[in-house]
Amino acid sequence: MRNQISPMKVSRRQWLKTATGSLGGLALSGLSSPAASGAGLLSPKAAQFAPKAKRVIFLFINGGPSQFESFDYKPELKANGGKKGANKGKLLAPLYNFAQHGESGMWVSDVLPHLAQQTDHLCMLNGMTGPSRAHPIAIPMLHTGEFQFVRPSFGSWVLYGLGTENQNLPGFFTIKPTRTFGGPANYGSAFLPSTFQATRLGWQGQPIKSASISNLKANHSLSPDAERSALDLAQKMNQQLLSQTESARGVIDSLNLSEQMRDAVPEVTDLTRETKETFDMYGINGGPTDDFGRQCLLARRLSESGVRFVEISSDGWDHHSGLDNFKKKAETIDKPIAALLADLNQRGLLDETLVLWSGEFGRQPETQVLSGKETLGRDHNAAGYTAWLAGGGSRGGLTHGVTDDLGYKTVEDEVHLHDLHATMLHMLGLDHKKLVYRFGGRDFRLTNIHGNVIHDIVS
């Protein structure tokens, strides 16, 4: 536990010790490594070619949502429900009806009536595949492109490649991330400079209303005037060091940026600035949509303010049993996500904001067998599942990819997870083969040695 020091009785040694634990500490601890400084690293960078999108909002549906109850219409599965499946269970007919929507005639389950109104903005990827149907592998793969070693997250790569548009805010935010199956590594920067890791707001399972950002405020007992004096002295010392090392310039800029963020972050995350009409649109009214609605509204506010990459999360989609609760679960995200897309569109932001909706994998077309007994649930499936994109240069109204008639695996227009990463980087104006960082004697990239841009889904 840190010692609490009275501002009225501070020795020289105590004063310097306190400074190292606050903003001033960056000046005293950051000079040894130029990479530790945020100066210049977050400055906006030119894309490698003309981008379709400027920023990303990633809607992580944690657990593996069932495509058969959401977006992948399977009349053959419905007709053959109850028959012997290819694995241990019986074929499980979709629990809900589907209908076609929009000019595109895209199929959507009845449990997602609000999202059904946004189908002409959706690029539906029904032929997704991944390398594993195990959570500990699939979740890190989705976030970092790797599971055997700690690698930079997708958001960190985007921030590394493009910088951020608002120097008063972090360039990468994650809201209520999971603590498990990779935990902080899913939004970390690994061997990239730590400047590129995400700023976290809350944890999975914590109400977003009670979430806060750690260390946003000083946790020592110095008065504001004393803290200001400490920071001023640290900056004067850094100015004197400029003649000896250019790294001091980075620390100076980093301290200035930290001070700006302390004021800017609470302002942009303050939802009380929004109207009642906006709250109603997102479902922020104390009901089942309240928490995820707040996440979606925060994502819009952060993106609109120039944050490059925002991830929000909805957990509880691992339906090995209790699949009849899928409708209630879908209700928690349906209205908020539809509101996010409509809000971005009416503000002129959707065309330049790439939205990704995805779990780590999908589900099997047959009943789950647990301890020798069938349950009303589905097991994991990474051989054919659904994700979707919206805005940011994706082709709205397109349904791309087909699984077999029963939905076991992709048979046409496959999009592997590496392909998805490569394509999203392409939409951001980044060549996934050239977005590299040299570490340990070799060049690393998000897609490793894999990945192809799927041009058919790019507008």
Coordinates of C-alpha atoms in Angstrom, one line a residue:
M1 CA 0.0 0.0 0.0
R2 CA 1.3 3.4 -0.9
N3 CA 2.2 5.8 2.0
Q4 CA -0.1 8.8 2.3
I5 CA 2.0 11.9 2.6
S6 CA 0.7 15.1 4.1
P7 CA 1.1 18.1 1.7
M8 CA 2.1 20.2 4.6
K9 CA 5.0 18.1 5.7
V10 CA 6.9 16.8 2.7
S11 CA 10.6 16.1 2.8
R12 CA 12.7 16.4 -0.4
R13 CA 13.0 12.6 -0.6
Q14 CA 9.3 12.1 0.0
W15 CA 8.4 14.7 -2.5
L16 CA 10.4 13.1 -5.3
K17 CA 9.1 9.7 -4.3
T18 CA 5.5 11.0 -4.6
A19 CA 6.3 12.6 -8.0
T20 CA 7.5 9.2 -9.4
G21 CA 4.1 7.8 -8.5
S22 CA 2.1 10.4 -10.3
L23 CA 2.3 12.1 -13.7
G24 CA 5.8 13.5 -12.8
G25 CA 7.0 9.9 -12.4
L26 CA 7.0 9.5 -16.2
A27 CA 9.7 12.1 -16.4
L28 CA 11.9 10.3 -13.9
S29 CA 11.3 6.8 -15.2
G30 CA 10.8 7.1 -18.9
L31 CA 14.1 8.5 -20.1
S32 CA 15.8 5.2 -20.4
S33 CA 13.8 4.0 -23.4
P34 CA 12.7 6.3 -26.3
A35 CA 9.9 3.8 -27.0
A36 CA 8.5 4.4 -23.6
S37 CA 7.5 7.9 -24.7
G38 CA 4.2 8.5 -26.4
A39 CA 5.5 11.5 -28.2
G40 CA 4.9 11.1 -31.9
L41 CA 3.8 7.5 -31.7
L42 CA 0.1 8.5 -31.5
S43 CA 0.3 11.3 -34.0
P44 CA -1.9 10.7 -37.1
K45 CA -0.1 8.7 -39.7
A46 CA -0.8 8.5 -43.4
A47 CA -2.4 5.3 -44.6
Q48 CA -0.4 3.1 -47.0
F49 CA -3.1 3.7 -49.6
A50 CA -6.5 5.4 -49.8
P51 CA -8.6 4.1 -46.9
K52 CA -12.2 3.3 -46.9
A53 CA -12.5 3.6 -43.1
K54 CA -10.9 5.8 -40.5
R55 CA -11.7 3.9 -37.3
V56 CA -13.1 0.6 -35.9
I57 CA -15.8 -0.4 -33.5
F58 CA -15.6 -4.1 -32.5
L59 CA -18.7 -5.6 -31.0
F60 CA -17.3 -8.8 -29.3
I61 CA -20.1 -11.3 -28.6
N62 CA -18.3 -13.5 -26.1
G63 CA -19.0 -17.2 -26.0
G64 CA -19.9 -18.1 -29.5
P65 CA -23.4 -16.9 -30.6
S66 CA -25.5 -19.4 -32.5
Q67 CA -25.8 -18.5 -36.1
F68 CA -28.9 -20.7 -36.4
E69 CA -30.9 -18.5 -34.1
S70 CA -29.6 -15.2 -35.5
F71 CA -28.4 -14.7 -39.0
D72 CA -27.9 -18.0 -40.9
Y73 CA -31.2 -19.3 -42.3
K74 CA -31.3 -23.1 -42.6
P75 CA -34.6 -24.4 -43.9
E76 CA -33.1 -27.9 -44.3
L77 CA -32.1 -28.0 -40.7
K78 CA -35.6 -26.9 -39.7
A79 CA -37.1 -29.7 -41.9
N80 CA -34.7 -32.4 -40.5
G81 CA -34.8 -31.5 -36.8
G82 CA -34.8 -34.5 -34.6
K83 CA -32.9 -36.8 -37.0
K84 CA -29.5 -38.3 -36.2
G85 CA -26.7 -35.8 -36.5
A86 CA -23.2 -36.3 -37.8
N87 CA -21.8 -36.2 -34.3
K88 CA -23.3 -37.4 -31.0
G89 CA -26.5 -35.5 -31.0
K90 CA -29.7 -35.1 -33.0
L91 CA -30.2 -32.3 -35.5
L92 CA -31.7 -29.3 -33.6
A93 CA -34.0 -27.2 -35.7
P94 CA -33.7 -23.4 -35.3
L95 CA -35.7 -22.3 -32.3
Y96 CA -37.0 -19.1 -34.1
N97 CA -38.4 -18.1 -37.4
F98 CA -36.5 -16.1 -40.0
A99 CA -37.7 -13.5 -42.5
Q100 CA -36.1 -11.5 -45.3
H101 CA -35.5 -7.7 -44.7
G102 CA -34.3 -4.7 -46.6
E103 CA -33.7 -4.1 -50.3
S104 CA -31.2 -6.9 -50.1
G105 CA -33.7 -9.5 -48.7
M106 CA -31.2 -10.5 -46.0
W107 CA -32.4 -13.3 -43.7
V108 CA -32.6 -12.4 -40.0
S109 CA -34.1 -14.2 -37.0
D110 CA -37.3 -12.8 -35.5
V111 CA -35.4 -12.3 -32.2
L112 CA -33.5 -9.4 -33.8
P113 CA -36.2 -7.1 -35.0
H114 CA -34.3 -3.9 -34.6
L115 CA -31.1 -5.1 -36.4
A116 CA -33.4 -6.5 -39.1
Q117 CA -34.1 -2.8 -40.0
Q118 CA -30.4 -2.2 -40.6
T119 CA -29.7 -5.1 -43.0
D120 CA -28.9 -2.8 -45.9
H121 CA -25.9 -1.6 -43.9
L122 CA -24.7 -5.2 -43.0
C123 CA -22.2 -7.2 -44.8
M124 CA -23.1 -10.7 -43.6
L125 CA -20.3 -13.2 -43.5
N126 CA -21.9 -16.7 -43.2
G127 CA -18.8 -18.6 -44.3
M128 CA -16.4 -17.6 -41.4
T129 CA -13.9 -20.2 -40.2
G130 CA -11.3 -20.3 -37.5
P131 CA -8.4 -22.5 -36.3
S132 CA -10.0 -23.8 -33.1
R133 CA -13.3 -24.5 -31.4
A134 CA -11.8 -24.0 -27.9
H135 CA -12.3 -20.7 -26.1
P136 CA -8.6 -20.4 -24.9
I137 CA -7.4 -20.6 -28.4
A138 CA -10.2 -18.9 -30.4
I139 CA -10.5 -15.7 -28.3
P140 CA -6.8 -14.8 -28.5
M141 CA -6.9 -15.7 -32.2
L142 CA -9.8 -13.3 -32.8
H143 CA -8.1 -10.5 -30.9
T144 CA -4.4 -11.0 -31.8
G145 CA -4.2 -13.4 -34.7
E146 CA -2.1 -15.8 -32.5
F147 CA -2.6 -18.1 -29.5
Q148 CA 0.7 -19.8 -28.9
F149 CA 2.5 -16.6 -28.0
V150 CA 1.5 -13.2 -26.7
R151 CA 1.1 -10.9 -29.7
P152 CA -0.2 -7.3 -30.1
S153 CA -3.9 -7.0 -30.3
F154 CA -5.8 -6.0 -33.4
G155 CA -6.5 -2.6 -32.0
S156 CA -2.8 -2.1 -31.1
W157 CA -1.8 -2.9 -34.7
V158 CA -4.4 -0.4 -36.1
L159 CA -3.1 2.3 -33.7
Y160 CA 0.5 1.5 -34.6
G161 CA -0.3 1.8 -38.3
L162 CA -2.5 4.9 -38.2
G163 CA -2.0 6.8 -34.9
T164 CA -5.0 8.5 -33.5
E165 CA -7.1 11.5 -34.5
N166 CA -7.4 13.1 -31.1
Q167 CA -4.2 13.7 -29.1
N168 CA -6.2 14.4 -26.0
L169 CA -7.7 10.9 -25.8
P170 CA -6.3 7.4 -25.8
G171 CA -6.3 5.9 -29.3
F172 CA -7.6 2.5 -28.3
F173 CA -10.4 1.8 -25.7
T174 CA -11.7 -1.5 -24.5
I175 CA -15.0 -1.6 -22.5
K176 CA -15.8 -4.4 -20.1
P177 CA -13.3 -7.0 -21.6
T178 CA -13.0 -10.5 -20.4
R179 CA -10.5 -11.4 -17.7
T180 CA -10.2 -15.0 -19.0
F181 CA -8.9 -16.7 -22.2
G182 CA -6.1 -14.2 -22.8
G183 CA -7.4 -11.5 -20.5
P184 CA -5.4 -8.3 -20.8
A185 CA -3.3 -9.8 -23.6
N186 CA -6.5 -9.5 -25.8
Y187 CA -6.1 -5.7 -25.7
G188 CA -2.4 -5.5 -25.0
S189 CA 0.4 -4.2 -27.2
A190 CA 2.9 -7.1 -26.5
F191 CA 6.2 -6.1 -28.0
L192 CA 4.8 -2.9 -29.6
P193 CA 5.4 0.2 -27.4
S194 CA 3.0 0.3 -24.5
T195 CA 1.5 3.5 -25.9
F196 CA -0.5 1.3 -28.3
Q197 CA -2.3 -0.9 -25.7
A198 CA -5.9 -0.2 -24.9
T199 CA -7.3 2.0 -22.1
R200 CA -9.7 -0.3 -20.1
L201 CA -13.0 0.8 -18.8
G202 CA -14.5 -1.8 -16.5
W203 CA -14.4 -5.6 -16.5
Q204 CA -16.8 -8.3 -17.8
G205 CA -19.6 -8.8 -15.3
Q206 CA -19.3 -5.3 -13.9
P207 CA -22.2 -2.8 -14.5
I208 CA -20.9 -0.2 -16.9
K209 CA -22.5 2.5 -14.7
S210 CA -20.0 1.7 -11.9
A211 CA -17.0 1.3 -14.1
S212 CA -14.1 3.7 -14.0
I213 CA -10.6 4.1 -15.5
S214 CA -7.8 3.3 -13.2
N215 CA -5.2 6.0 -12.3
L216 CA -7.2 8.7 -14.1
K217 CA -6.9 10.7 -10.9
A218 CA -3.9 11.0 -8.7
N219 CA -4.0 8.7 -5.6
H220 CA -1.6 10.6 -3.4
S221 CA -2.4 13.3 -0.9
L222 CA -0.6 16.3 -2.6
S223 CA -2.8 19.3 -3.0
P224 CA -3.5 20.5 -6.5
D225 CA -1.0 23.3 -6.1
A226 CA 1.7 21.0 -4.9
E227 CA 1.0 18.5 -7.7
R228 CA 1.2 21.3 -10.2
S229 CA 4.5 22.5 -8.8
A230 CA 5.9 18.9 -8.9
L231 CA 4.9 18.6 -12.5
D232 CA 6.3 22.0 -13.4
L233 CA 9.7 21.1 -11.8
A234 CA 9.8 17.8 -13.6
Q235 CA 9.2 19.5 -16.9
K236 CA 11.9 22.1 -16.2
M237 CA 14.3 19.2 -15.6
N238 CA 13.3 17.6 -18.8
Q239 CA 13.8 20.8 -20.7
Q240 CA 17.4 21.0 -19.4
L241 CA 18.0 17.4 -20.5
L242 CA 17.0 18.3 -24.1
S243 CA 20.5 19.3 -24.9
Q244 CA 21.7 15.8 -23.9
T245 CA 19.0 13.5 -25.3
E246 CA 16.1 14.0 -27.7
S247 CA 14.2 11.4 -25.6
A248 CA 13.5 14.1 -23.2
R249 CA 11.3 15.7 -25.8
G250 CA 9.1 12.6 -25.8
V251 CA 8.7 12.6 -22.1
I252 CA 7.8 16.3 -22.1
D253 CA 5.1 15.7 -24.7
S254 CA 3.9 12.5 -22.9
L255 CA 3.4 14.5 -19.6
N256 CA 1.5 17.2 -21.4
L257 CA -0.7 14.5 -23.1
S258 CA -1.4 12.8 -19.8
E259 CA -2.6 16.0 -18.3
Q260 CA -4.9 16.7 -21.3
M261 CA -6.3 13.2 -21.1
R262 CA -7.2 13.6 -17.4
D263 CA -9.6 16.3 -18.4
A264 CA -10.8 15.0 -21.8
V265 CA -11.6 11.4 -20.9
P266 CA -14.2 12.2 -18.2
E267 CA -15.8 14.7 -20.6
V268 CA -16.2 12.3 -23.5
T269 CA -17.4 9.4 -21.3
D270 CA -20.0 11.5 -19.5
L271 CA -23.3 10.2 -20.9
T272 CA -25.3 12.8 -19.0
R273 CA -24.5 15.1 -21.9
E274 CA -26.8 13.1 -24.1
T275 CA -30.5 13.8 -24.6
K276 CA -33.4 11.6 -23.3
E277 CA -34.3 10.9 -27.0
T278 CA -30.8 9.4 -27.5
F279 CA -31.1 7.4 -24.3
D280 CA -34.4 6.0 -25.5
M281 CA -33.0 5.1 -28.9
Y282 CA -30.2 3.1 -27.3
G283 CA -32.5 1.5 -24.8
I284 CA -30.8 3.2 -21.8
N285 CA -33.8 3.1 -19.5
G286 CA -32.9 0.6 -16.7
G287 CA -34.2 -2.4 -18.6
P288 CA -32.3 -5.3 -20.2
T289 CA -30.8 -3.1 -22.9
D290 CA -29.5 -0.5 -20.4
D291 CA -25.9 -1.8 -19.9
F292 CA -25.1 -2.7 -23.5
G293 CA -26.9 0.4 -24.7
R294 CA -24.5 2.5 -22.6
Q295 CA -21.5 0.6 -24.1
C296 CA -22.8 1.3 -27.6
L297 CA -23.3 5.0 -26.8
L298 CA -19.9 5.3 -25.3
A299 CA -18.5 3.7 -28.5
R300 CA -20.2 6.3 -30.6
R301 CA -19.0 9.2 -28.4
L302 CA -15.4 7.9 -28.4
S303 CA -15.3 7.3 -32.1
E304 CA -16.9 10.6 -32.9
S305 CA -14.2 12.2 -30.7
G306 CA -11.4 10.7 -32.7
V307 CA -10.6 7.4 -30.9
R308 CA -9.2 5.1 -33.5
F309 CA -10.3 1.7 -32.1
V310 CA -13.1 0.9 -29.6
E311 CA -14.1 -2.6 -28.4
I312 CA -17.2 -3.4 -26.4
S313 CA -18.3 -6.8 -25.1
S314 CA -21.4 -8.8 -24.4
D315 CA -20.8 -12.1 -22.6
G316 CA -22.9 -15.1 -21.8
W317 CA -23.4 -16.5 -25.3
D318 CA -21.9 -20.0 -24.6
H319 CA -25.2 -21.9 -25.0
H320 CA -24.2 -25.6 -24.3
S321 CA -27.6 -25.6 -22.6
G322 CA -30.4 -23.1 -22.0
L323 CA -30.6 -22.2 -25.7
D324 CA -34.2 -21.3 -25.1
N325 CA -32.8 -18.2 -23.3
F326 CA -31.3 -17.0 -26.6
K327 CA -34.2 -14.6 -27.3
K328 CA -33.7 -12.8 -23.9
K329 CA -30.0 -12.6 -24.6
A330 CA -30.5 -11.2 -28.1
E331 CA -32.9 -8.6 -26.6
T332 CA -30.0 -7.1 -24.6
I333 CA -28.0 -6.2 -27.8
D334 CA -30.5 -5.9 -30.6
K335 CA -31.8 -2.4 -30.0
P336 CA -28.5 -0.9 -28.8
I337 CA -26.6 -2.1 -31.9
A338 CA -29.3 -1.0 -34.3
A339 CA -29.2 2.4 -32.6
L340 CA -25.4 2.6 -32.9
L341 CA -25.6 1.9 -36.6
A342 CA -28.5 4.4 -37.2
D343 CA -26.8 7.0 -35.0
L344 CA -23.4 6.7 -36.8
N345 CA -25.3 6.9 -40.2
Q346 CA -27.3 10.0 -39.3
R347 CA -24.2 11.7 -38.1
G348 CA -22.3 10.9 -41.4
L349 CA -19.9 8.6 -39.5
L350 CA -20.9 5.2 -40.7
D351 CA -19.2 5.4 -44.1
E352 CA -15.8 6.0 -42.3
T353 CA -16.4 3.8 -39.3
L354 CA -15.9 0.0 -39.7
V355 CA -18.1 -2.0 -37.3
L356 CA -17.4 -5.6 -36.7
W357 CA -19.8 -8.0 -34.9
S358 CA -18.3 -11.4 -34.1
G359 CA -17.9 -14.1 -31.5
E360 CA -14.9 -16.4 -31.3
F361 CA -16.8 -19.1 -33.2
G362 CA -20.3 -20.3 -33.8
R363 CA -22.4 -23.4 -32.9
Q364 CA -23.2 -26.9 -34.2
P365 CA -26.5 -27.7 -35.9
E366 CA -27.2 -30.5 -33.5
T367 CA -28.1 -30.9 -29.8
Q368 CA -25.3 -30.7 -27.2
V369 CA -24.6 -34.0 -25.4
L370 CA -23.4 -33.5 -21.8
S371 CA -22.6 -36.6 -19.6
G372 CA -24.4 -38.8 -22.1
K373 CA -27.6 -36.7 -22.1
E374 CA -28.9 -34.4 -24.8
T375 CA -29.6 -30.8 -23.7
L376 CA -31.3 -27.9 -25.4
G377 CA -28.0 -26.4 -26.5
R378 CA -25.3 -26.5 -29.2
D379 CA -21.6 -27.2 -29.1
H380 CA -18.8 -25.0 -30.5
N381 CA -18.2 -24.8 -34.3
A382 CA -15.3 -23.1 -35.9
A383 CA -15.7 -24.8 -39.3
G384 CA -18.6 -22.5 -40.4
Y385 CA -20.1 -19.6 -38.5
T386 CA -21.3 -16.0 -38.9
A387 CA -19.8 -12.6 -38.3
W388 CA -20.8 -9.3 -40.0
L389 CA -19.3 -5.9 -40.9
A390 CA -21.0 -2.6 -41.4
G391 CA -19.9 0.7 -42.8
G392 CA -16.2 1.6 -43.4
G393 CA -16.0 0.3 -46.9
S394 CA -17.8 -3.0 -46.4
R395 CA -20.6 -3.9 -48.9
G396 CA -23.9 -3.3 -47.2
G397 CA -26.7 -5.6 -48.0
L398 CA -24.4 -8.4 -49.1
T399 CA -24.6 -12.0 -47.8
H400 CA -21.2 -13.6 -48.4
G401 CA -20.3 -17.2 -47.8
V402 CA -22.4 -20.4 -47.5
T403 CA -22.3 -23.4 -45.1
D404 CA -23.7 -26.8 -46.1
D405 CA -27.4 -27.3 -46.0
L406 CA -27.3 -28.3 -42.3
G407 CA -24.6 -25.8 -41.3
Y408 CA -21.7 -28.0 -40.2
K409 CA -19.0 -26.3 -42.3
T410 CA -18.3 -23.7 -44.9
V411 CA -18.6 -24.9 -48.5
E412 CA -18.5 -21.6 -50.5
D413 CA -16.7 -18.2 -50.1
E414 CA -14.8 -19.0 -47.0
V415 CA -13.5 -16.1 -44.9
H416 CA -10.8 -17.4 -42.5
L417 CA -10.1 -15.3 -39.4
H418 CA -6.7 -14.2 -41.0
D419 CA -8.6 -13.1 -44.1
L420 CA -11.0 -11.0 -42.0
H421 CA -8.0 -9.3 -40.3
A422 CA -6.3 -8.7 -43.6
T423 CA -9.5 -7.3 -45.2
M424 CA -10.3 -5.0 -42.3
L425 CA -6.7 -3.6 -42.4
H426 CA -7.2 -3.1 -46.1
M427 CA -10.3 -1.1 -45.5
L428 CA -8.3 1.1 -43.2
G429 CA -5.7 1.7 -45.9
L430 CA -3.1 -0.7 -44.5
D431 CA -1.4 -3.6 -46.3
H432 CA -1.4 -6.5 -43.9
K433 CA 1.9 -7.8 -45.4
K434 CA 3.6 -4.4 -45.0
L435 CA 2.3 -3.5 -41.6
V436 CA 5.2 -5.0 -39.7
Y437 CA 7.2 -4.5 -36.6
R438 CA 10.7 -5.8 -36.1
F439 CA 11.2 -7.6 -32.9
G440 CA 13.7 -10.3 -31.8
G441 CA 15.4 -10.3 -35.2
R442 CA 12.3 -10.8 -37.3
D443 CA 9.4 -8.9 -38.8
F444 CA 6.0 -9.6 -37.2
R445 CA 2.5 -8.8 -38.5
L446 CA -1.0 -9.3 -37.4
T447 CA -1.7 -12.0 -39.9
N448 CA 1.6 -13.8 -39.4
I449 CA 2.3 -15.5 -42.8
H450 CA -1.4 -16.0 -43.6
G451 CA -4.4 -14.0 -44.8
N452 CA -5.9 -12.8 -48.1
V453 CA -7.9 -9.7 -48.7
I454 CA -11.5 -10.7 -49.6
H455 CA -12.2 -8.0 -52.2
D456 CA -15.8 -9.2 -52.8
I457 CA -16.9 -7.8 -49.5
V458 CA -15.2 -4.4 -50.0
S459 CA -17.3 -1.7 -51.6

